[in-house]
Coordinates of C-alpha atoms in Angstrom, one line a residue:
X8 CA -36.1 2.8 8.8
X9 CA -32.6 4.1 9.1
X10 CA -33.9 7.5 10.0
X11 CA -36.2 6.0 12.7
X12 CA -33.1 4.2 14.1
X13 CA -31.0 7.3 14.4
X14 CA -32.3 8.7 17.6
X15 CA -32.3 5.3 19.5
X16 CA -28.7 4.9 18.4
X17 CA -27.9 8.4 19.7
X18 CA -29.6 7.4 23.0
X19 CA -27.4 4.3 23.3
X20 CA -24.3 6.5 22.8
X21 CA -25.5 9.0 25.4
X22 CA -26.1 6.2 27.9
X23 CA -22.6 4.7 27.1
X24 CA -24.2 1.4 26.1
X25 CA -21.3 0.7 23.7
X26 CA -21.8 -3.1 23.6
X27 CA -25.4 -2.9 22.6
X28 CA -24.7 -0.2 20.0
X29 CA -21.9 -2.2 18.4
X30 CA -23.8 -5.4 18.6
X31 CA -26.8 -4.1 16.7
X32 CA -24.6 -2.4 14.2
X33 CA -22.6 -5.6 13.6
X34 CA -25.8 -7.6 13.4
X35 CA -27.1 -5.2 10.7
X36 CA -23.8 -5.6 8.7
X37 CA -23.7 -9.4 9.1
X38 CA -27.2 -9.9 8.0
X39 CA -26.7 -7.6 5.0
X40 CA -23.6 -9.5 3.9
X41 CA -25.2 -12.9 4.4
X42 CA -28.3 -12.0 2.5
X43 CA -26.3 -10.6 -0.4
X44 CA -24.3 -13.8 -0.5
X45 CA -27.5 -15.8 -0.4
X46 CA -29.3 -13.9 -3.2
X47 CA -26.3 -13.0 -5.4
X48 CA -24.2 -16.1 -5.1
X49 CA -25.9 -19.1 -3.5
X50 CA -29.3 -19.0 -5.2
X51 CA -28.0 -18.5 -8.8
X52 CA -25.4 -21.3 -8.2
X53 CA -28.1 -23.7 -6.9
X54 CA -30.4 -23.0 -9.9
X55 CA -27.4 -23.5 -12.3
X56 CA -26.9 -26.9 -10.8
X57 CA -23.4 -26.2 -9.4
X58 CA -24.2 -27.8 -6.0
X59 CA -27.2 -28.9 -3.8
X60 CA -29.6 -29.7 -6.6
X61 CA -32.1 -31.0 -4.1
X62 CA -32.7 -27.4 -3.0
X63 CA -33.7 -26.1 -6.4
X64 CA -37.5 -26.3 -5.7
X65 CA -37.1 -24.3 -2.5
X66 CA -34.8 -21.7 -4.1
X67 CA -37.3 -21.3 -7.0
X68 CA -39.9 -20.2 -4.5
X69 CA -37.9 -17.5 -2.9
X70 CA -35.6 -16.3 -5.7
X71 CA -36.6 -14.5 -8.9
X72 CA -33.6 -14.2 -11.3
X73 CA -35.2 -11.3 -13.1
X74 CA -34.9 -9.1 -10.0
X75 CA -31.1 -9.2 -10.4
X76 CA -29.3 -6.4 -8.5
X77 CA -32.6 -5.5 -6.8
X78 CA -31.7 -8.1 -4.2
X79 CA -28.9 -5.8 -3.0
X80 CA -31.6 -3.2 -2.0
X81 CA -33.9 -5.9 -0.6
X82 CA -31.1 -7.1 1.6
X83 CA -30.5 -3.6 2.8
X84 CA -34.2 -3.2 3.6
X85 CA -34.3 -6.5 5.6
X86 CA -31.2 -5.6 7.5
X87 CA -32.7 -2.1 8.4
X88 CA -35.9 -3.8 9.6
X89 CA -33.9 -6.1 11.8
X90 CA -32.2 -3.0 13.3
X91 CA -35.5 -1.6 14.3
X92 CA -36.5 -4.8 15.9
X93 CA -33.3 -5.0 17.9
X94 CA -33.9 -1.3 19.0
X95 CA -37.5 -2.2 20.1
X96 CA -36.9 -1.2 23.7
X97 CA -35.4 2.2 22.9
X98 CA -38.2 2.8 20.4
X99 CA -41.0 2.0 22.8
X100 CA -39.5 3.2 26.1
X101 CA -40.6 6.8 25.8
X102 CA -43.7 9.0 25.7
X103 CA -44.7 11.3 22.8
X104 CA -44.8 14.9 24.0
X105 CA -44.9 18.0 21.8
X106 CA -42.8 20.8 23.3
X107 CA -42.2 23.8 21.1
X108 CA -40.0 25.7 23.6
X109 CA -36.7 23.8 22.9
X110 CA -37.4 23.5 19.2
X111 CA -35.8 26.7 18.1
X112 CA -32.4 26.2 19.9
X113 CA -32.5 22.6 18.8
X114 CA -32.9 23.5 15.1
X115 CA -30.4 26.3 15.5
X116 CA -27.8 23.8 16.7
X117 CA -28.7 20.8 14.5
X118 CA -29.6 22.4 11.1
X119 CA -26.0 23.5 10.3
X120 CA -24.8 20.0 11.2
X121 CA -27.3 18.5 8.7
X122 CA -26.0 20.9 6.0
X123 CA -22.4 20.0 7.0
X124 CA -23.3 16.3 6.5
X125 CA -24.7 17.0 3.0
X126 CA -21.4 18.9 2.1
X127 CA -19.5 15.9 3.5
X128 CA -21.3 13.5 1.2
X129 CA -20.2 15.8 -1.7
X130 CA -16.6 15.6 -0.6
X131 CA -16.8 11.8 -0.2
X132 CA -18.6 10.7 -3.3
X133 CA -18.5 13.5 -6.0
X134 CA -15.1 12.5 -7.4
X135 CA -16.5 9.2 -8.8
X136 CA -19.3 11.1 -10.4
X137 CA -17.1 13.8 -12.0
X138 CA -14.3 11.4 -13.1
X139 CA -16.1 9.9 -16.1
X140 CA -17.4 13.3 -17.1
X141 CA -14.1 15.2 -17.0
X142 CA -11.6 12.4 -17.9
X143 CA -10.4 13.0 -21.5
X144 CA -11.1 10.2 -24.0
X145 CA -8.4 7.5 -24.2
X146 CA -6.5 9.1 -21.2
X147 CA -5.8 5.5 -20.1
X148 CA -5.1 3.6 -23.4
X149 CA -7.5 0.9 -24.1
X150 CA -9.8 1.8 -21.2
X151 CA -13.1 3.7 -21.1
X152 CA -13.7 6.4 -18.6
X153 CA -16.0 4.0 -16.7
X154 CA -13.3 1.4 -16.5
X155 CA -11.1 4.1 -14.9
X156 CA -13.9 4.8 -12.4
X157 CA -14.1 1.1 -11.6
X158 CA -10.4 0.9 -10.9
X159 CA -10.4 4.0 -8.8
X160 CA -13.5 2.8 -6.9
X161 CA -12.0 -0.6 -6.2
X162 CA -8.7 0.9 -4.9
X163 CA -10.7 3.4 -2.9
X164 CA -11.9 0.4 -0.9
X165 CA -8.5 -0.1 0.6
X166 CA -8.8 3.2 2.4
X167 CA -11.6 1.5 4.4
X168 CA -9.0 0.7 7.0
X169 CA -8.7 4.3 7.9
X170 CA -12.4 5.0 7.4
X171 CA -13.3 2.3 9.9
X172 CA -11.1 3.8 12.6
X173 CA -12.4 7.3 11.9
X174 CA -16.0 6.2 12.0
X175 CA -15.6 4.1 15.1
X176 CA -13.8 7.0 16.8
X177 CA -16.6 9.5 15.9
X178 CA -19.2 7.2 17.6
X179 CA -17.1 6.9 20.7
X180 CA -15.5 10.3 21.0
X181 CA -18.5 12.7 20.6
X182 CA -20.3 11.6 23.8
X183 CA -16.9 11.6 25.5
X184 CA -16.1 15.2 24.4
X185 CA -19.5 16.4 25.6
X186 CA -19.1 14.6 29.0
X187 CA -15.6 16.1 29.4
X188 CA -16.5 19.6 28.3
X189 CA -17.3 20.8 31.9
X190 CA -14.0 19.5 33.4
X191 CA -11.3 21.9 34.2
X192 CA -8.6 20.0 32.3
X193 CA -10.8 19.3 29.2
X194 CA -8.6 21.2 26.7
X195 CA -5.6 19.1 27.8
X196 CA -7.7 15.9 27.5
X197 CA -8.9 16.9 24.0
X198 CA -5.2 17.5 23.0
X199 CA -4.2 14.1 24.2
X200 CA -7.1 12.4 22.4
X201 CA -6.1 14.1 19.1
X202 CA -2.4 13.1 19.6
X203 CA -3.0 9.4 20.1
X204 CA -5.7 9.2 17.5
X205 CA -3.3 10.8 14.9
X206 CA -0.4 8.6 15.9
X207 CA -2.5 5.5 15.6
X208 CA -3.7 6.6 12.2
X209 CA -0.1 7.2 11.0
X210 CA 0.7 3.6 11.9
X211 CA -2.3 2.4 9.8
X212 CA -1.2 4.7 7.0
X213 CA 2.4 3.3 7.0
X214 CA 1.3 -0.4 7.4
X215 CA -1.2 -0.3 4.5
X216 CA 0.7 2.0 2.2
X217 CA 4.1 0.3 2.4
X218 CA 2.5 -3.1 2.0
X219 CA -0.2 -2.0 -0.4
X220 CA 0.8 -4.7 -2.9
X221 CA -0.1 -7.4 -0.5
X222 CA -3.4 -5.7 0.5
X223 CA -4.3 -5.2 -3.1
X224 CA -3.8 -8.8 -4.0
X225 CA -5.7 -9.9 -0.9
X226 CA -8.8 -7.6 -1.3
X227 CA -8.9 -6.8 -5.1
X228 CA -9.6 -9.9 -7.0
X229 CA -9.0 -8.6 -10.5
X230 CA -5.5 -8.0 -11.8
X231 CA -6.5 -4.8 -13.7
X232 CA -7.4 -3.1 -10.4
X233 CA -3.8 -3.3 -9.2
X234 CA -2.7 -0.6 -11.6
X235 CA -4.7 1.9 -9.5
X236 CA -2.9 1.1 -6.2
X237 CA -0.9 4.4 -6.5
X238 CA -4.0 6.3 -5.2
X239 CA -4.2 4.3 -2.0
X240 CA -1.6 6.1 0.1
X241 CA -3.1 9.5 -1.0
X242 CA -6.6 8.4 0.0
X243 CA -5.4 6.9 3.3
X244 CA -3.6 10.2 4.2
X245 CA -6.8 12.1 3.1
X246 CA -8.9 10.1 5.5
X247 CA -6.3 10.6 8.3
X248 CA -6.8 14.3 8.0
X249 CA -10.6 13.8 7.9
X250 CA -10.3 12.1 11.2
X251 CA -8.2 15.0 12.5
X252 CA -10.9 17.3 11.4
X253 CA -13.6 15.4 13.3
X254 CA -11.3 15.7 16.4
X255 CA -10.9 19.4 15.9
X256 CA -14.5 20.1 15.2
X257 CA -15.4 19.6 18.8
X258 CA -14.9 23.3 19.5
X259 CA -17.9 24.5 17.4
X260 CA -20.1 21.7 18.8
X261 CA -19.3 22.6 22.4
X262 CA -19.7 26.3 21.8
X263 CA -23.0 26.0 19.9
X264 CA -21.4 27.6 16.8
X265 CA -22.2 24.7 14.5
X266 CA -22.7 27.1 11.6
X267 CA -18.9 27.2 11.3
X268 CA -19.1 23.5 10.4
X269 CA -21.4 24.4 7.5
X270 CA -19.0 27.0 6.2
X271 CA -16.0 24.6 6.4
X272 CA -18.0 21.8 4.9
X273 CA -19.3 23.8 1.9
X274 CA -15.8 25.3 1.5
X275 CA -14.4 21.8 1.2
X276 CA -17.1 20.9 -1.3
X277 CA -16.3 23.9 -3.5
X278 CA -12.6 23.0 -3.3
X279 CA -13.3 19.4 -4.2
X280 CA -15.3 20.4 -7.3
X281 CA -12.6 23.0 -8.4
X282 CA -9.7 20.7 -7.9
X283 CA -11.4 17.8 -9.7
X284 CA -12.1 20.1 -12.6
X285 CA -8.5 21.2 -12.8
X286 CA -6.7 17.9 -12.0
X287 CA -8.8 15.1 -13.6
X288 CA -7.9 16.1 -17.2
X289 CA -4.2 16.2 -16.3
X290 CA -3.7 13.4 -13.7
X291 CA -6.8 11.2 -14.2
X292 CA -8.0 9.4 -11.0
X293 CA -4.8 10.5 -9.2
X294 CA -6.2 14.0 -9.6
X295 CA -9.4 13.0 -7.8
X296 CA -7.3 11.4 -5.0
X297 CA -5.2 14.6 -4.6
X298 CA -8.3 16.7 -4.6
X299 CA -9.7 14.6 -1.7
X300 CA -6.4 15.0 0.2
X301 CA -6.3 18.8 -0.4
X302 CA -10.0 19.1 0.7
X303 CA -9.6 17.2 4.0
X304 CA -6.2 18.8 4.8
X305 CA -7.7 22.3 4.2
X306 CA -10.8 21.6 6.3
X307 CA -8.6 20.4 9.2
X308 CA -6.3 23.4 9.0
X309 CA -9.1 25.9 8.8
X310 CA -10.9 24.2 11.7
X311 CA -7.8 24.3 13.8
X312 CA -7.2 28.0 13.0
X313 CA -10.7 29.0 13.9
X314 CA -10.8 26.8 17.0
X315 CA -7.6 28.4 18.2
X316 CA -9.5 31.7 18.3
X317 CA -12.8 30.5 19.7
X318 CA -11.9 27.5 21.9
X319 CA -8.1 27.3 22.4
X320 CA -6.8 23.7 23.0
X321 CA -3.0 23.0 23.3
X322 CA -2.9 20.6 20.4
X323 CA 0.7 19.4 19.7
X324 CA 0.5 20.5 16.1
X325 CA 4.2 20.6 15.2
X326 CA 4.9 17.2 16.8
X327 CA 2.0 15.6 15.0
X328 CA 2.9 17.2 11.6
X329 CA 6.5 15.9 12.1
X330 CA 5.2 12.3 12.6
X331 CA 2.9 12.6 9.6
X332 CA 5.8 13.9 7.5
X333 CA 8.0 11.1 8.7
X334 CA 5.3 8.6 7.8
X335 CA 5.0 10.1 4.3
X336 CA 8.8 9.7 4.0
X337 CA 8.7 6.1 5.0
X338 CA 5.9 5.4 2.5
X339 CA 7.8 7.2 -0.2
X340 CA 10.8 5.0 0.5
X341 CA 8.7 1.9 0.2
X342 CA 7.2 3.0 -3.1
X343 CA 10.2 4.5 -4.8
X344 CA 13.2 2.5 -3.6
X345 CA 13.4 -0.2 -6.4
X346 CA 13.7 -3.8 -5.1
X347 CA 13.0 -6.2 -7.9
X348 CA 13.2 -9.6 -6.1
X349 CA 9.9 -10.5 -4.6
X350 CA 11.0 -11.7 -1.1
X351 CA 13.7 -9.1 -0.7
X352 CA 11.1 -6.4 -1.5
X353 CA 8.7 -7.7 1.0
X354 CA 11.4 -8.0 3.7
X355 CA 12.4 -4.4 3.0
X356 CA 8.8 -3.3 3.3
X357 CA 8.4 -5.2 6.6
X358 CA 11.6 -3.6 8.0
X359 CA 10.4 -0.1 7.0
X360 CA 7.0 -0.7 8.7
X361 CA 8.5 -2.3 11.8
X362 CA 11.2 0.5 12.0
X363 CA 8.5 3.2 12.0
X364 CA 6.4 1.5 14.7
X365 CA 9.4 0.9 16.9
X366 CA 10.6 4.5 16.6
X367 CA 7.2 5.8 17.4
X368 CA 7.0 3.6 20.5
X369 CA 10.5 4.6 21.7
X370 CA 9.9 8.3 21.3
X371 CA 6.3 8.6 22.4
X372 CA 6.3 6.1 25.3
X373 CA 8.7 8.2 27.5
X374 CA 6.8 11.3 26.5
X375 CA 3.5 9.6 27.5
X376 CA 5.1 8.8 30.9
X377 CA 6.3 12.3 31.4
X378 CA 2.8 13.8 30.6
X379 CA 0.8 11.2 32.6

């Protein structure tokens, strides 16, 4: 069902129907969450007599306790079916026509992107598969390797703030890049897009990383997860560079050289495997986080270097690296300047965050006005 929905979603992006695209996506997520809460929380609680005992006969008809975690997959299936229903107009408003002539250039363009996506899944998920296999016994005293994976996975969720921005940007930016590609000033436009995307992401990086203690207590509901918060700034920075890579990758998509994306993606996957093998036995789950950062930084750097040859764009690389370096310095101060008292520590973190944002606005606003 998700595969059937892919092309209608692509059509909505091509036609700039952002509201319908976002509305259907959000409806899918909302239904998925509600169904999970219904099957995993509400139904078991009602059957246990915690509340609403009058609903027990009805719940017994729709809920089978033996299915257990299977309801997560059922919820996913129902939400995907709803997506197809909401895309009904896009699914039926076309005619089937077999045309072999455009098939070869279509496959030539799209096949490397598919392989790049597979390599991207390796980069995104393989660390949690390799961690329990390569983590030495008793590396974390009193914890099994799977406990370490659980802590790492829970803390990985806090990088979702950066992932959401990156994913939303990809949906919006790719149609924009293709529409702008024929314009005379498109390289300058692409450079400005990368600049403001990167600056926005540095703000997210600083806000979450400096105040990660508060975010951890808000979103991680078990105290043992908090010991893994040290990986959060590394993962946030890694996803920042992933977003930069998606910006830079426009060159091989516009020049029909998508096979470069495959090379970069598989190179990143090989680097991910090698660094996890080297770093996990020494640094534990911090090794996995550093491997992710190294992978995405390298992919972005290689993509910029190749793009500078095949499709030159005047990206403000030095300026952006300066801001990223400053952001890393601010985060390091928040982490390593010891302030024991709770409220004083939080006030210090708030001042660091506010100071970085104000400095960014003061420096870049005049620059924006000069380049407008």
